[in-house]
Amino acid sequence: MLIAVTLAILGATSSLPKGWALPTWPSAIDELEDLMFLHTGYRARAFSAGVTPCSFSQQGPSRIASAEWLRTAFHDMATGNVFTGIGGLDASLVYELGGNGGENIGSAFNTTLETFSPFFSSRSSMADLIALGVYTAIRSCGGPVVKVRGGRIDATSRGPVGVPQPENSQRTFINQFARVGFNVSDMIAVTACGHSMGGVHANNFPQIVRPGTAPNDFQLLDSTPEFDEKIASNFISSDDPNPLAGPLAKANSRDSDTKTFTADGNVTITELADPATFQATCARVLQKMIEVVPSRVQLTEPIEPYEVKPGNIQLSLAGNGTTLTFSGEIRVRTTVRPASAIAKVDLLFKDRLGGSDCGSCVINTEHKGNADGFDDHFAFYGFSTSLSSATSISGFNVQVTLTTGEVEMYDNNETGYPVQDAILFQPRQSCFRQSNGAGNLTVVAAVRNPVEAPSVTLSLTTKTPRNCCVVPALTKESVAMIEQGSIGPYTFYSISHIVDPAHKPTAKFDVSVGDGEAVKSDSFKSTADLGSTCAPIGSDDPPLPGFSYEGCFTDTVESRALTGAAFVSDELTVGDCANLCGQYQFFGVEYGRECYCGNMKNSESVLVDDAECSMACSGDSSELCGAPYRLSLYKNTEWVPTINPEIPGYNHLGCYNDSASSRALSGTFMYNEAMTVDLCASFCDGANYFGVEYFSECYCGDSLSPTSTEQPDTGCSFFCSGNSTQFCGGSNRMNLYMKETDPARKS
């Protein structure tokens, strides 16, 4: 029997907050948890990139993205009403920009929402992303941890008016904040915390900052751009740079910070001048701010990092139906003890009936990489193995063995990490093809028998741009999948569905079987991860029939591994390069977007570890296209060698240099897109010399220019445009032939 969490676990998690419980996987907040904690390194989601480091952003002069993210959350929340349960932080701001009485002035809101849009999905609502933006912006600028709960539901229309404006009276401010559940002290605190970062732009508020009086017409709200107590200490001192408490704002009745901070006789703002008090109070009131939500919303527990979290888990049926391929990664939190202290990570699994009498029910992993967040660190361990399709798998526990020999056991709060095998997405047999501006999504799933009258469905979610808003709409459509026959204990179902190619980078899809509470799904798959070629159903053949992968090779600009031809594309896939180089013996992909062809590999290019070819292809992130100075090399197993053919009455002299300014042969010339060596010989009609060059060019002459001399054969590696089994020179290089009767012919 698998043991429960050992005492070693307690040591590993002893630094967790009081009352904190290990999350149970999978959870509705899993996508948000990744966005919240995986900032840099392996599998980084980079949600924090827009506010890291905490400084003026690249979006324009005096733009501080962290402050803009915080303002966006406040403006979205501020129209809520805790008494009626309507509004709050619900992403209604999406519909409220560009109007609504001028309550949301400036470009910051649109810019922030555009930044969040790539992370918007069925598992991360825009409202939750806005809330997560508060944690991220504050933490990136040295502020406290603002706890985030998930579960917000996005509004489908604009909300009511009511965002506090600088010209409001003190009484109006008190009433507006009371409407969202804030007393006077909380009102002062959340205003001070919100105004610790950023400033005021003269073009948006000329009554507060006079145009031309500040650098870039922008004035900070306190004496530092970081998140600190200066907004409070500056206010209670005699030297306050805050334009919302300045003379121009006061003259125009827009000194909103003065009205707010003095609402309790300076008591709260004075307390906030203490650094520790400021940080602790801001953590509380900013969490309170993002938890003003409509009454129908039930927020989750605060999001905390998993100690152990599975990811990219995929169970799929192998070709003959007797085995299953089980792959994925295990993410281990290494905040307390470093990755270097971990000797190995293993999966201890149970079969589909919950038993573990499978002999050695252990799956080994290997370290893949490390990632970091603001406060946490993680190590990833990958695995791929074969299991019997008869006994399959129902779940697993994770065993972490430390270098000291100590063992930590993680059992997902005594439930085990579940794996369902009722329906399996088949990644090798699925693909996304693009042709003539159209896209075709083919998805294949395997459903375990027996299933009575199964309802097998593909659900596709795409992002559709909208004229009203900078945030796209999520459009979901469901399509019935069609039975294709049985293999082993599974029946295959497939569907081919027309999809706009523009959706490929962002679309998500699920495959499911059953209805209601009995439904089983293999979910949240990305079309971006699909290859461009589907393997046949029931086959595990590689997606490039006729080619073999040779390995990862070194390559340099000075000495290319392959010199036949080269192409560059921002939509490159391995299959595309194979097609471009179809007439060559070798092709290779490099640096994500470069394709090289050749019939010979440069001997200076040497084999290195496959891990060095780790860059995703620009046109298909599920495929690898080499890396900088590293070439993923493939060989055409059906290639017919290209030769310099024998021409009756002529000898092949070799490869000679040629140029437009100094022709090797100055007689007649022909260009033909169906060029062959035989065709050129016939055209030159008995001339002493003829030569073929640059795929399709033919030159004739009775004498050879003395400036043309023999060059290495590698320079004449272009095949003839009319016959790929013959060489037709190269760039400024000519395959030269000479008449045998010429007494000066080369021996």
CSV table of N, CA and C in Angstrom, one decimal, residues 659-739:
chain,number,residue,atom,x,y,z
A,659,SER,N,31.0,34.5,-63.3
A,659,SER,CA,30.4,35.7,-62.8
A,659,SER,C,29.8,36.5,-63.9
A,660,ALA,N,28.8,37.4,-63.6
A,660,ALA,CA,28.2,38.1,-64.6
A,660,ALA,C,29.2,39.1,-65.3
A,661,SER,N,30.2,39.5,-64.6
A,661,SER,CA,31.1,40.5,-65.1
A,661,SER,C,32.2,39.9,-65.9
A,662,SER,N,32.5,38.6,-65.7
A,662,SER,CA,33.5,37.9,-66.4
A,662,SER,C,33.1,36.5,-66.6
A,663,ARG,N,32.4,36.3,-67.8
A,663,ARG,CA,31.9,35.0,-68.1
A,663,ARG,C,32.9,33.9,-68.4
A,664,ALA,N,32.7,32.7,-67.8
A,664,ALA,CA,33.6,31.6,-68.2
A,664,ALA,C,33.5,31.2,-69.7
A,665,LEU,N,32.3,31.2,-70.2
A,665,LEU,CA,32.0,30.9,-71.6
A,665,LEU,C,31.2,32.1,-72.1
A,666,SER,N,31.7,32.7,-73.2
A,666,SER,CA,31.1,33.9,-73.7
A,666,SER,C,30.3,33.7,-75.0
A,667,GLY,N,29.9,32.4,-75.3
A,667,GLY,CA,29.2,32.1,-76.5
A,667,GLY,C,27.7,32.4,-76.3
A,668,THR,N,26.9,31.4,-76.7
A,668,THR,CA,25.4,31.5,-76.5
A,668,THR,C,25.0,31.1,-75.1
A,669,PHE,N,23.7,31.5,-74.8
A,669,PHE,CA,23.2,31.3,-73.5
A,669,PHE,C,21.7,30.9,-73.6
A,670,MET,N,21.3,30.1,-72.6
A,670,MET,CA,19.9,29.7,-72.6
A,670,MET,C,19.4,29.6,-71.1
A,671,TYR,N,18.2,30.0,-70.8
A,671,TYR,CA,17.6,29.8,-69.5
A,671,TYR,C,16.4,29.0,-69.7
A,672,ASN,N,16.2,27.9,-68.9
A,672,ASN,CA,15.0,27.0,-69.1
A,672,ASN,C,14.7,26.5,-67.7
A,673,GLU,N,13.5,26.6,-67.3
A,673,GLU,CA,13.1,26.1,-66.0
A,673,GLU,C,12.9,24.6,-65.9
A,674,ALA,N,13.1,24.0,-67.1
A,674,ALA,CA,13.2,22.5,-67.1
A,674,ALA,C,14.6,22.1,-67.5
A,675,MET,N,15.6,22.8,-67.1
A,675,MET,CA,17.0,22.5,-67.5
A,675,MET,C,17.5,21.2,-67.1
A,676,THR,N,18.2,20.5,-68.0
A,676,THR,CA,18.9,19.3,-67.7
A,676,THR,C,20.3,19.4,-68.3
A,677,VAL,N,21.3,18.6,-67.9
A,677,VAL,CA,22.6,18.6,-68.6
A,677,VAL,C,22.5,18.2,-70.0
A,678,ASP,N,21.6,17.2,-70.3
A,678,ASP,CA,21.4,16.8,-71.7
A,678,ASP,C,20.9,17.9,-72.6
A,679,LEU,N,19.9,18.6,-72.0
A,679,LEU,CA,19.3,19.7,-72.7
A,679,LEU,C,20.3,20.8,-73.1
A,680,CYS,N,21.2,21.1,-72.1
A,680,CYS,CA,22.2,22.1,-72.4
A,680,CYS,C,23.2,21.6,-73.5
A,681,ALA,N,23.6,20.4,-73.4
A,681,ALA,CA,24.5,19.8,-74.4
A,681,ALA,C,23.9,19.9,-75.8
A,682,SER,N,22.6,19.6,-75.9
A,682,SER,CA,21.9,19.6,-77.2
A,682,SER,C,21.8,21.1,-77.7
A,683,PHE,N,21.5,22.0,-76.8
A,683,PHE,CA,21.4,23.4,-77.2
A,683,PHE,C,22.8,24.0,-77.7
A,684,CYS,N,23.8,23.6,-77.0
A,684,CYS,CA,25.2,24.1,-77.4
A,684,CYS,C,25.7,23.4,-78.7
A,685,ASP,N,25.1,22.4,-79.1
A,685,ASP,CA,25.2,21.8,-80.5
A,685,ASP,C,26.7,21.7,-81.0
A,686,GLY,N,27.5,20.9,-80.2
A,686,GLY,CA,28.8,20.7,-80.6
A,686,GLY,C,29.9,21.7,-80.2
A,687,ALA,N,29.5,22.7,-79.4
A,687,ALA,CA,30.5,23.7,-79.0
A,687,ALA,C,31.6,23.0,-78.2
A,688,ASN,N,32.8,23.6,-78.2
A,688,ASN,CA,33.9,23.0,-77.5
A,688,ASN,C,33.6,22.9,-76.0
A,689,TYR,N,32.9,23.8,-75.4
A,689,TYR,CA,32.6,23.8,-74.0
A,689,TYR,C,31.1,24.1,-73.8
A,690,PHE,N,30.5,23.5,-72.8
A,690,PHE,CA,29.2,24.0,-72.3
A,690,PHE,C,29.2,23.8,-70.8
A,691,GLY,N,28.3,24.5,-70.2
A,691,GLY,CA,28.3,24.4,-68.7
A,691,GLY,C,26.9,24.8,-68.2
A,692,VAL,N,26.5,24.2,-67.1
A,692,VAL,CA,25.2,24.4,-66.5
A,692,VAL,C,25.4,25.1,-65.1
A,693,GLU,N,24.5,26.1,-64.8
A,693,GLU,CA,24.7,26.9,-63.6
A,693,GLU,C,23.4,27.3,-63.0
A,694,TYR,N,23.4,27.4,-61.7
A,694,TYR,CA,22.3,28.0,-60.9
A,694,TYR,C,20.9,27.4,-61.3
A,695,PHE,N,20.8,26.1,-61.3
A,695,PHE,CA,19.6,25.4,-61.5
A,695,PHE,C,19.2,25.3,-63.0
A,696,SER,N,19.1,26.5,-63.6
A,696,SER,CA,18.4,26.6,-64.9
A,696,SER,C,19.1,27.3,-66.0
A,697,GLU,N,20.4,27.6,-65.9
A,697,GLU,CA,21.2,28.4,-66.8
A,697,GLU,C,22.1,27.5,-67.6
A,698,CYS,N,22.3,27.7,-68.9
A,698,CYS,CA,23.1,27.0,-69.8
A,698,CYS,C,24.0,27.9,-70.6
A,699,TYR,N,25.3,27.7,-70.6
A,699,TYR,CA,26.3,28.5,-71.3
A,699,TYR,C,27.1,27.7,-72.3
A,700,CYS,N,27.4,28.3,-73.5
A,700,CYS,CA,28.2,27.6,-74.5
A,700,CYS,C,29.4,28.5,-74.9
A,701,GLY,N,30.5,27.9,-75.4
A,701,GLY,CA,31.6,28.6,-75.9
A,701,GLY,C,32.7,27.8,-76.5
A,702,ASP,N,33.5,28.4,-77.4
A,702,ASP,CA,34.6,27.6,-78.0
A,702,ASP,C,35.9,27.7,-77.2
A,703,SER,N,35.9,28.7,-76.2
A,703,SER,CA,37.1,28.8,-75.4
A,703,SER,C,36.7,29.1,-73.9
A,704,LEU,N,37.6,28.8,-73.0
A,704,LEU,CA,37.3,29.0,-71.6
A,704,LEU,C,38.1,30.2,-71.1
A,705,SER,N,37.5,31.1,-70.5
A,705,SER,CA,38.1,32.3,-70.0
A,705,SER,C,39.2,31.9,-69.0
A,706,PRO,N,40.4,32.6,-69.1
A,706,PRO,CA,41.5,32.2,-68.2
A,706,PRO,C,41.2,32.6,-66.7
A,707,THR,N,40.2,33.5,-66.5
A,707,THR,CA,39.8,33.8,-65.1
A,707,THR,C,39.0,32.7,-64.4
A,708,SER,N,38.5,31.8,-65.2
A,708,SER,CA,37.7,30.7,-64.6
A,708,SER,C,38.6,29.5,-64.3
A,709,THR,N,38.6,29.1,-63.1
A,709,THR,CA,39.5,28.0,-62.6
A,709,THR,C,38.7,27.0,-61.8
A,710,GLU,N,39.2,25.8,-61.6
A,710,GLU,CA,38.5,24.8,-60.9
A,710,GLU,C,38.3,25.1,-59.5
A,711,GLN,N,37.1,24.8,-58.9
A,711,GLN,CA,36.8,25.1,-57.6
A,711,GLN,C,36.3,23.8,-56.9
A,712,PRO,N,36.2,23.8,-55.6
A,712,PRO,CA,35.7,22.6,-54.9
A,712,PRO,C,34.3,22.2,-55.4
A,713,ASP,N,34.1,20.9,-55.5
A,713,ASP,CA,32.8,20.4,-56.0
A,713,ASP,C,31.6,20.8,-55.2
A,714,THR,N,31.8,21.1,-53.9
A,714,THR,CA,30.7,21.5,-53.0
A,714,THR,C,30.1,22.8,-53.5
A,715,GLY,N,30.8,23.6,-54.3
A,715,GLY,CA,30.2,24.8,-54.9
A,715,GLY,C,29.2,24.6,-56.0
A,716,CYS,N,29.2,23.4,-56.5
A,716,CYS,CA,28.3,23.0,-57.6
A,716,CYS,C,27.3,21.9,-57.2
A,717,SER,N,26.5,22.3,-56.1
A,717,SER,CA,25.6,21.3,-55.5
A,717,SER,C,24.2,21.5,-55.8
A,718,PHE,N,23.8,22.5,-56.7
A,718,PHE,CA,22.5,22.8,-57.1
A,718,PHE,C,22.0,21.7,-58.1
A,719,PHE,N,20.8,21.2,-57.9
A,719,PHE,CA,20.3,20.2,-58.8
A,719,PHE,C,19.6,20.9,-60.0
A,720,CYS,N,19.5,20.2,-61.1
A,720,CYS,CA,18.9,20.9,-62.3
A,720,CYS,C,17.4,21.0,-62.1
A,721,SER,N,16.9,22.1,-62.5
A,721,SER,CA,15.5,22.4,-62.3
A,721,SER,C,14.6,21.4,-63.1
A,722,GLY,N,15.1,20.8,-64.1
A,722,GLY,CA,14.4,19.8,-64.9
A,722,GLY,C,14.7,18.3,-64.5
A,723,ASN,N,15.7,18.1,-63.7
A,723,ASN,CA,16.0,16.7,-63.3
A,723,ASN,C,16.8,16.8,-62.0
A,724,SER,N,16.2,16.5,-60.9
A,724,SER,CA,16.8,16.6,-59.6
A,724,SER,C,17.9,15.6,-59.4
A,725,THR,N,18.1,14.7,-60.3
A,725,THR,CA,19.2,13.7,-60.1
A,725,THR,C,20.5,14.1,-60.8
A,726,GLN,N,20.5,15.3,-61.4
A,726,GLN,CA,21.6,15.9,-62.1
A,726,GLN,C,22.0,17.2,-61.4
A,727,PHE,N,23.4,17.4,-61.3
A,727,PHE,CA,23.9,18.7,-60.8
A,727,PHE,C,23.8,19.8,-61.9
A,728,CYS,N,23.4,21.0,-61.5
A,728,CYS,CA,23.5,22.1,-62.5
A,728,CYS,C,24.1,23.3,-61.8
A,729,GLY,N,25.4,23.1,-61.4
A,729,GLY,CA,26.2,24.2,-60.9
A,729,GLY,C,25.8,24.7,-59.5
A,730,GLY,N,26.0,26.0,-59.4
A,730,GLY,CA,25.7,26.7,-58.1
A,730,GLY,C,25.6,28.2,-58.3
A,731,SER,N,25.7,28.9,-57.3
A,731,SER,CA,25.7,30.4,-57.4
A,731,SER,C,27.1,30.8,-57.8
A,732,ASN,N,27.2,31.4,-59.0
A,732,ASN,CA,28.5,31.8,-59.6
A,732,ASN,C,29.5,30.6,-59.7
A,733,ARG,N,28.9,29.4,-59.9
A,733,ARG,CA,29.6,28.2,-60.1
A,733,ARG,C,29.0,27.4,-61.2
A,734,MET,N,29.9,26.8,-62.1
A,734,MET,CA,29.4,26.2,-63.3
A,734,MET,C,30.0,24.7,-63.3
A,735,ASN,N,29.1,23.8,-63.6
A,735,ASN,CA,29.5,22.4,-63.9
A,735,ASN,C,29.9,22.4,-65.4
A,736,LEU,N,31.3,22.3,-65.6
A,736,LEU,CA,31.8,22.5,-67.0
A,736,LEU,C,32.1,21.2,-67.7
A,737,TYR,N,31.7,21.2,-69.0
A,737,TYR,CA,32.0,20.0,-69.9
A,737,TYR,C,32.8,20.5,-71.1
A,738,MET,N,33.7,19.6,-71.5
A,738,MET,CA,34.6,19.9,-72.6
A,738,MET,C,34.6,18.8,-73.7
A,739,LYS,N,34.6,19.2,-75.0
A,739,LYS,CA,34.5,18.2,-76.1
A,739,LYS,C,35.7,17.3,-76.1
